JSON list of C-alpha atoms in Angstrom, two decimals:
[
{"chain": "A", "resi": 24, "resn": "UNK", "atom": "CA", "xyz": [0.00, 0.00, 0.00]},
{"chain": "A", "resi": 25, "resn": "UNK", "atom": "CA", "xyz": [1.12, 3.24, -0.67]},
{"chain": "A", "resi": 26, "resn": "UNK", "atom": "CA", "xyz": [2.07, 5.83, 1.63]},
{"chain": "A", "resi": 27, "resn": "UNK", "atom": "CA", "xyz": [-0.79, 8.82, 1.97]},
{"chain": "A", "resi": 28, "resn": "UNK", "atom": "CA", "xyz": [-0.20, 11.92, 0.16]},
{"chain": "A", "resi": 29, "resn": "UNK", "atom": "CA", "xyz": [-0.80, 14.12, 3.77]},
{"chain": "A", "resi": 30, "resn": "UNK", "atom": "CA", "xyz": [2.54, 12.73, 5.45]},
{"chain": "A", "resi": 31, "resn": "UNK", "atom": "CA", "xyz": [4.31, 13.03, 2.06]},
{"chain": "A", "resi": 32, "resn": "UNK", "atom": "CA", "xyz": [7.05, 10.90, 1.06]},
{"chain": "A", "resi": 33, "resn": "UNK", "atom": "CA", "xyz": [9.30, 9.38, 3.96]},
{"chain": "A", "resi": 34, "resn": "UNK", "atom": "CA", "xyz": [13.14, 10.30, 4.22]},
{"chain": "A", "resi": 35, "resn": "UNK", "atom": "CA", "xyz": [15.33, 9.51, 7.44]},
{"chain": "A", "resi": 36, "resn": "UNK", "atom": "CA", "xyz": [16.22, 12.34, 9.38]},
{"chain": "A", "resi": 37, "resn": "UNK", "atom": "CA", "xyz": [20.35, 11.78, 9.37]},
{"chain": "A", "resi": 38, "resn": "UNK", "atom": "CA", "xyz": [19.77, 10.43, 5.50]},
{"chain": "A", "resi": 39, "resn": "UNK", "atom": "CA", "xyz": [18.74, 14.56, 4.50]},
{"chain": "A", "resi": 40, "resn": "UNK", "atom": "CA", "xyz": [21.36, 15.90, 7.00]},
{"chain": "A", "resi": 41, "resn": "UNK", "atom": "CA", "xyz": [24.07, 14.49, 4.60]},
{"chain": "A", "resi": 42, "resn": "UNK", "atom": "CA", "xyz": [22.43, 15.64, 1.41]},
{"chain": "A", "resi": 43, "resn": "UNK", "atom": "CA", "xyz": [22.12, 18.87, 2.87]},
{"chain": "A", "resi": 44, "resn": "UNK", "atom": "CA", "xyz": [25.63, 19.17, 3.71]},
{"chain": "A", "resi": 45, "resn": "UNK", "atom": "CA", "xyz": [26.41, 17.84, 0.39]},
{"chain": "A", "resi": 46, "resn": "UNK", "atom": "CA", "xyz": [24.36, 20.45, -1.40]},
{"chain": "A", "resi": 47, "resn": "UNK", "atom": "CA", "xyz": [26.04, 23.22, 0.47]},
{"chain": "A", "resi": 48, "resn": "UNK", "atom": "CA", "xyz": [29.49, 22.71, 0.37]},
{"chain": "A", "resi": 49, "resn": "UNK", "atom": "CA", "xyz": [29.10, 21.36, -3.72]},
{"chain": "A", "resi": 50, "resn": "UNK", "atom": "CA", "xyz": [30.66, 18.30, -2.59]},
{"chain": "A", "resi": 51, "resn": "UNK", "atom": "CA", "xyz": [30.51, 15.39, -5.36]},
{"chain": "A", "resi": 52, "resn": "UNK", "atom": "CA", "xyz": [31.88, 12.43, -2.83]},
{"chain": "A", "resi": 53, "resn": "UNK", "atom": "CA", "xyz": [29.31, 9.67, -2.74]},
{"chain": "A", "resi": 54, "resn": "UNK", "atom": "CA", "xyz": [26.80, 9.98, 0.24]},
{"chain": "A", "resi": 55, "resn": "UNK", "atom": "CA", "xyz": [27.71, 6.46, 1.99]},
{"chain": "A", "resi": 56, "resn": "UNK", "atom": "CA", "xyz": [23.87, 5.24, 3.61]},
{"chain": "A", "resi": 57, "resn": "UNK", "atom": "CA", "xyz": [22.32, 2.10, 4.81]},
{"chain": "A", "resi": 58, "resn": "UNK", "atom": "CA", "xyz": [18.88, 3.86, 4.54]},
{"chain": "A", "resi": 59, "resn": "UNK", "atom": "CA", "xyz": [17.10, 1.43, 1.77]},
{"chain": "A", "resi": 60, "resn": "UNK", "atom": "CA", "xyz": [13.74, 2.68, 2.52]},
{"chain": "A", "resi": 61, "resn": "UNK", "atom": "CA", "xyz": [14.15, 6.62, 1.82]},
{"chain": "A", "resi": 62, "resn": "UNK", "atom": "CA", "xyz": [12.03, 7.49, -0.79]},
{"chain": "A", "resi": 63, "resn": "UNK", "atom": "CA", "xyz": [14.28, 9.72, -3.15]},
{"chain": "A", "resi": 64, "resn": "UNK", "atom": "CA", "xyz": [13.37, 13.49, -3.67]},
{"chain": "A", "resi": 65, "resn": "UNK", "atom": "CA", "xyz": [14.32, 16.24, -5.88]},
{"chain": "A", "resi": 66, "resn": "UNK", "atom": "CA", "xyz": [16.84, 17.51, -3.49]},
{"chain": "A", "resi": 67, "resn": "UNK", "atom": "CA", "xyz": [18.62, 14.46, -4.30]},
{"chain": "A", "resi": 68, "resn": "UNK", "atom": "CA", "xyz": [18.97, 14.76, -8.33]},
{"chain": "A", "resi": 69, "resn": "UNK", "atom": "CA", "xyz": [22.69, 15.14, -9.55]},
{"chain": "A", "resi": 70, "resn": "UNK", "atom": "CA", "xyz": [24.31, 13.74, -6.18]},
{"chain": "A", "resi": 71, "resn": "UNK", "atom": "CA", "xyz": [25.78, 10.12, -6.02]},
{"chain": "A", "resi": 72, "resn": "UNK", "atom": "CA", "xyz": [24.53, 7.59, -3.41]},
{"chain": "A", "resi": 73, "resn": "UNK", "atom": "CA", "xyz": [26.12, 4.63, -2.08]},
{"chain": "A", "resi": 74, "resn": "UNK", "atom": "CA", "xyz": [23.84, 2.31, -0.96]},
{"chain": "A", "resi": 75, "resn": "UNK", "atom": "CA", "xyz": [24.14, -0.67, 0.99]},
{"chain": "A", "resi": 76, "resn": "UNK", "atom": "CA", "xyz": [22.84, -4.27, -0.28]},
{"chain": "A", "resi": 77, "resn": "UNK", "atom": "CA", "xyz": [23.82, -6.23, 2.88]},
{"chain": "A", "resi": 78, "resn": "UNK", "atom": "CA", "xyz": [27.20, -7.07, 1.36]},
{"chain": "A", "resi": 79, "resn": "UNK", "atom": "CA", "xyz": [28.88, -3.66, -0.33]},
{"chain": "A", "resi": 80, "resn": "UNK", "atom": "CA", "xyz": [27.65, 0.07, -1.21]},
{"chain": "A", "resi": 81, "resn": "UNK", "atom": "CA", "xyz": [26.39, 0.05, -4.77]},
{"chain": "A", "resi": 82, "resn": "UNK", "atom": "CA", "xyz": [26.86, 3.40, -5.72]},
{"chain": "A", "resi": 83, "resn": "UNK", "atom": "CA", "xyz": [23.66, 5.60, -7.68]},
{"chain": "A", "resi": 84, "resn": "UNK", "atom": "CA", "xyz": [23.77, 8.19, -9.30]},
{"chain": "A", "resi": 85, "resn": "UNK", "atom": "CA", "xyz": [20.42, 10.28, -8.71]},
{"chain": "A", "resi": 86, "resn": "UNK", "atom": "CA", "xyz": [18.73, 11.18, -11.97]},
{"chain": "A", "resi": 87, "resn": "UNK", "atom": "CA", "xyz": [15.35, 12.96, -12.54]},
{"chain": "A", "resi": 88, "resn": "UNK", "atom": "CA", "xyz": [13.56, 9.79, -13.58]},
{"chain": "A", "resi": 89, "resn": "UNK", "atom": "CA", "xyz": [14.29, 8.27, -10.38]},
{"chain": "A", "resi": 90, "resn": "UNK", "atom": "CA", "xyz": [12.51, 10.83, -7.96]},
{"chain": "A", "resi": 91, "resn": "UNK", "atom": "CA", "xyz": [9.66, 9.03, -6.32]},
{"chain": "A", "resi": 92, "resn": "UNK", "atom": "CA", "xyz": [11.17, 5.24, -6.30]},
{"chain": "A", "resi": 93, "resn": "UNK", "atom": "CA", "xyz": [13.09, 4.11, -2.81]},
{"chain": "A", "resi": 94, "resn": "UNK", "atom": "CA", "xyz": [16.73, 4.41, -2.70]},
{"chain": "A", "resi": 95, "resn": "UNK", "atom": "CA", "xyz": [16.93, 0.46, -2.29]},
{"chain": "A", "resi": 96, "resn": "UNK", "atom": "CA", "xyz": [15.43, -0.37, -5.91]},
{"chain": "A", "resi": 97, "resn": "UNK", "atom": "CA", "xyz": [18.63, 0.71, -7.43]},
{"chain": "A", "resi": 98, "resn": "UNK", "atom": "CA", "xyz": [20.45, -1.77, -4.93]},
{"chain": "A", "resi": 99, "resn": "UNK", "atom": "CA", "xyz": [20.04, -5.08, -5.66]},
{"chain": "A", "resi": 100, "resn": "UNK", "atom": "CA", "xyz": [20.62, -7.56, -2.96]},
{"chain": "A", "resi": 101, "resn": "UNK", "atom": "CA", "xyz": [21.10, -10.95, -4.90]},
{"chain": "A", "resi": 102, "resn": "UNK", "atom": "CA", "xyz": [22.66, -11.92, -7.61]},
{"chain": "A", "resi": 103, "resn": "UNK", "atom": "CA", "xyz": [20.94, -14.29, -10.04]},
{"chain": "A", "resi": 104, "resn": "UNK", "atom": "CA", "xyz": [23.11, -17.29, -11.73]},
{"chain": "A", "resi": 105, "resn": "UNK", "atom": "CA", "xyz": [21.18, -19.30, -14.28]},
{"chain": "A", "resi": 106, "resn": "UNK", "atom": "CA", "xyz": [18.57, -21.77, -14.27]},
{"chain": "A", "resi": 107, "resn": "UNK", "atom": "CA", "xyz": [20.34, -24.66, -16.09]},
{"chain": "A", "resi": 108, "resn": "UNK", "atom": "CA", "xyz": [20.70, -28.50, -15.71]},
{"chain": "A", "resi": 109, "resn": "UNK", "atom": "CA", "xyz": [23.56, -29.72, -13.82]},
{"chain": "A", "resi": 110, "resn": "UNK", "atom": "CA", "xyz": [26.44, -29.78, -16.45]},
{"chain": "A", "resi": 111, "resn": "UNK", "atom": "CA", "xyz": [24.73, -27.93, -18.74]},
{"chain": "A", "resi": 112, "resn": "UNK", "atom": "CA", "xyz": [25.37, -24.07, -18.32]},
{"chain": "A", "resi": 113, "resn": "UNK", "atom": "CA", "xyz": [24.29, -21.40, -20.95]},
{"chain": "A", "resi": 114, "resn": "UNK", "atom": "CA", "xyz": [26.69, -19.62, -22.67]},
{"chain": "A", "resi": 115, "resn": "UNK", "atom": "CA", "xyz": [25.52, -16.06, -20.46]},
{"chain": "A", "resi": 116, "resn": "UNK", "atom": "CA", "xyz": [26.27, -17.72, -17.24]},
{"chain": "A", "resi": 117, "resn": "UNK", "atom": "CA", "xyz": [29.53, -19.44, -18.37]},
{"chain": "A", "resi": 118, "resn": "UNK", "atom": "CA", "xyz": [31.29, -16.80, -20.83]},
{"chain": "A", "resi": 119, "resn": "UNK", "atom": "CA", "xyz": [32.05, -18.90, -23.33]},
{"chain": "A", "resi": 120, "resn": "UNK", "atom": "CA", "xyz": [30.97, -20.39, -26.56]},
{"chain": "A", "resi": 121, "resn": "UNK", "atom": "CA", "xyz": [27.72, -23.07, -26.14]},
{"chain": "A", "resi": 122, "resn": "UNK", "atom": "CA", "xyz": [27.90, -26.81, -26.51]},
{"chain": "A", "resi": 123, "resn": "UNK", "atom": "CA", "xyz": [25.68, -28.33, -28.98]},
{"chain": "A", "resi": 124, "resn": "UNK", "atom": "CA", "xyz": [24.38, -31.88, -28.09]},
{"chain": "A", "resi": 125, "resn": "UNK", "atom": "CA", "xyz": [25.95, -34.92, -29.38]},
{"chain": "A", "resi": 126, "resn": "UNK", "atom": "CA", "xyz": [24.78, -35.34, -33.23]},
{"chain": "A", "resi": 127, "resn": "UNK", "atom": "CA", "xyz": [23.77, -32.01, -34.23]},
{"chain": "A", "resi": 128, "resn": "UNK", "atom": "CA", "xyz": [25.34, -29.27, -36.58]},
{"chain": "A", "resi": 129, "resn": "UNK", "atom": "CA", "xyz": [26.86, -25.74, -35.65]},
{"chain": "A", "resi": 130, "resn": "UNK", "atom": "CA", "xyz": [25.20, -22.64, -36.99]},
{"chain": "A", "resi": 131, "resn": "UNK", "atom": "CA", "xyz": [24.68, -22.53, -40.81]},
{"chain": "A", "resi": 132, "resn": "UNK", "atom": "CA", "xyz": [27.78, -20.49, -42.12]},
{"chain": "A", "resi": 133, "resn": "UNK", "atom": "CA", "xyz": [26.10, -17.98, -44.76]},
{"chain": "A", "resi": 134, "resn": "UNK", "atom": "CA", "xyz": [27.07, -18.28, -48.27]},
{"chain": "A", "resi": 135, "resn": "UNK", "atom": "CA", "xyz": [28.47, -15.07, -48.88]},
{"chain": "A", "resi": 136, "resn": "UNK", "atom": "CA", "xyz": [31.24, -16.14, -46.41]},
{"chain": "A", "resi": 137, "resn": "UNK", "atom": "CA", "xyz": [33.36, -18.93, -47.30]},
{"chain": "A", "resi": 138, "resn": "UNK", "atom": "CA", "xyz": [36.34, -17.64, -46.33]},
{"chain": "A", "resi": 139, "resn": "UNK", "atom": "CA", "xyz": [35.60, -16.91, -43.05]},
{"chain": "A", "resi": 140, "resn": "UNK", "atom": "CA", "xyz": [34.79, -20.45, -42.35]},
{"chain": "A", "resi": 141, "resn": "UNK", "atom": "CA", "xyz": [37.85, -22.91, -40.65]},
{"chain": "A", "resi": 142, "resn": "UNK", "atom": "CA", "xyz": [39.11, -25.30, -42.85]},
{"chain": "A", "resi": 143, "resn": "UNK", "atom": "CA", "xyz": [37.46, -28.50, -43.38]},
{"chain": "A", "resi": 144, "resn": "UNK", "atom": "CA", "xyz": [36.81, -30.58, -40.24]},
{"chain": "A", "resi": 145, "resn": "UNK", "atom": "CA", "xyz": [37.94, -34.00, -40.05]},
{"chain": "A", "resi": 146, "resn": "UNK", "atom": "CA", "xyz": [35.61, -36.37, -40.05]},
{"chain": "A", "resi": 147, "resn": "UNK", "atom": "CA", "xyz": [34.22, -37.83, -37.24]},
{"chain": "A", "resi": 148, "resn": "UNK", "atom": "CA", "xyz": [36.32, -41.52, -36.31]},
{"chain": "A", "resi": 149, "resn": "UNK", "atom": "CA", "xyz": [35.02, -44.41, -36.74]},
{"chain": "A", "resi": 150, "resn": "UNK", "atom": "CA", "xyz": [33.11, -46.15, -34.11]},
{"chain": "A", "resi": 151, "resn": "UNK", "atom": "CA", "xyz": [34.95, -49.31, -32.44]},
{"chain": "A", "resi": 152, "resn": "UNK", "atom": "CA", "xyz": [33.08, -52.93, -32.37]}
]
């Protein structure tokens, strides 16, 4: 629920101290701030914020578009891997190029291209009995 439009929009009390001292003496040093649930205001546009995730600051710089949004949305506080099969890891997650399964071709090289193809592969060897 949404906070009512009579209080206005909540800021901690030592969280403005620092942006007014910021604002005053033009200093550009991030404001270091552990205050997640400060709703940002226009006093804030222009200054950099580092805000804590539980781990690190993560520091934000304040734009315009951001005015209205909490101070924590900018912070993220996990850090997604991949949903994948165990041994099978997508190329996003891993960094490097994608294994194809067993039997199946690479992409098709376009026609215009030869000669930035590889040379011929070898064949595959022949299977034991």
């Amino acid at each position: 629920m949404a906070r009512s439009i009579k209080k206005g929009p909540f800021v901690d009390h030592h969280l403005m101290k620092k942006v007014d001292a910021a604002r005053g003496s033009n200093d550009k040093r991030p404001i270091k701030t552990w205050s997640r649930r400060s709703t940002i205001v226009p006093d804030f546009v222009g200054l950099t914020m580092a805000v804590h995730n539980g781990k690190q600051h993560i520091p934000v710089y304040v734009t315009e578009n951001m005015v209205g949004h909490k101070l924590g949305e900018f912070a993220m506080t996990r850090i997604f891997k991949s949903h994948s099969a165990v041994g099978k890891r997508t190329e996003e997650a891993v960094g490097g190029e994608r294994r194809l399964p067993p039997g199946t071709q690479g992409p098709a090289v376009p026609a215009a291209a030869p000669a930035a193809a590889p040379a011929a592969a070898a064949p595959a060897p022949a299977a034991k009995k």
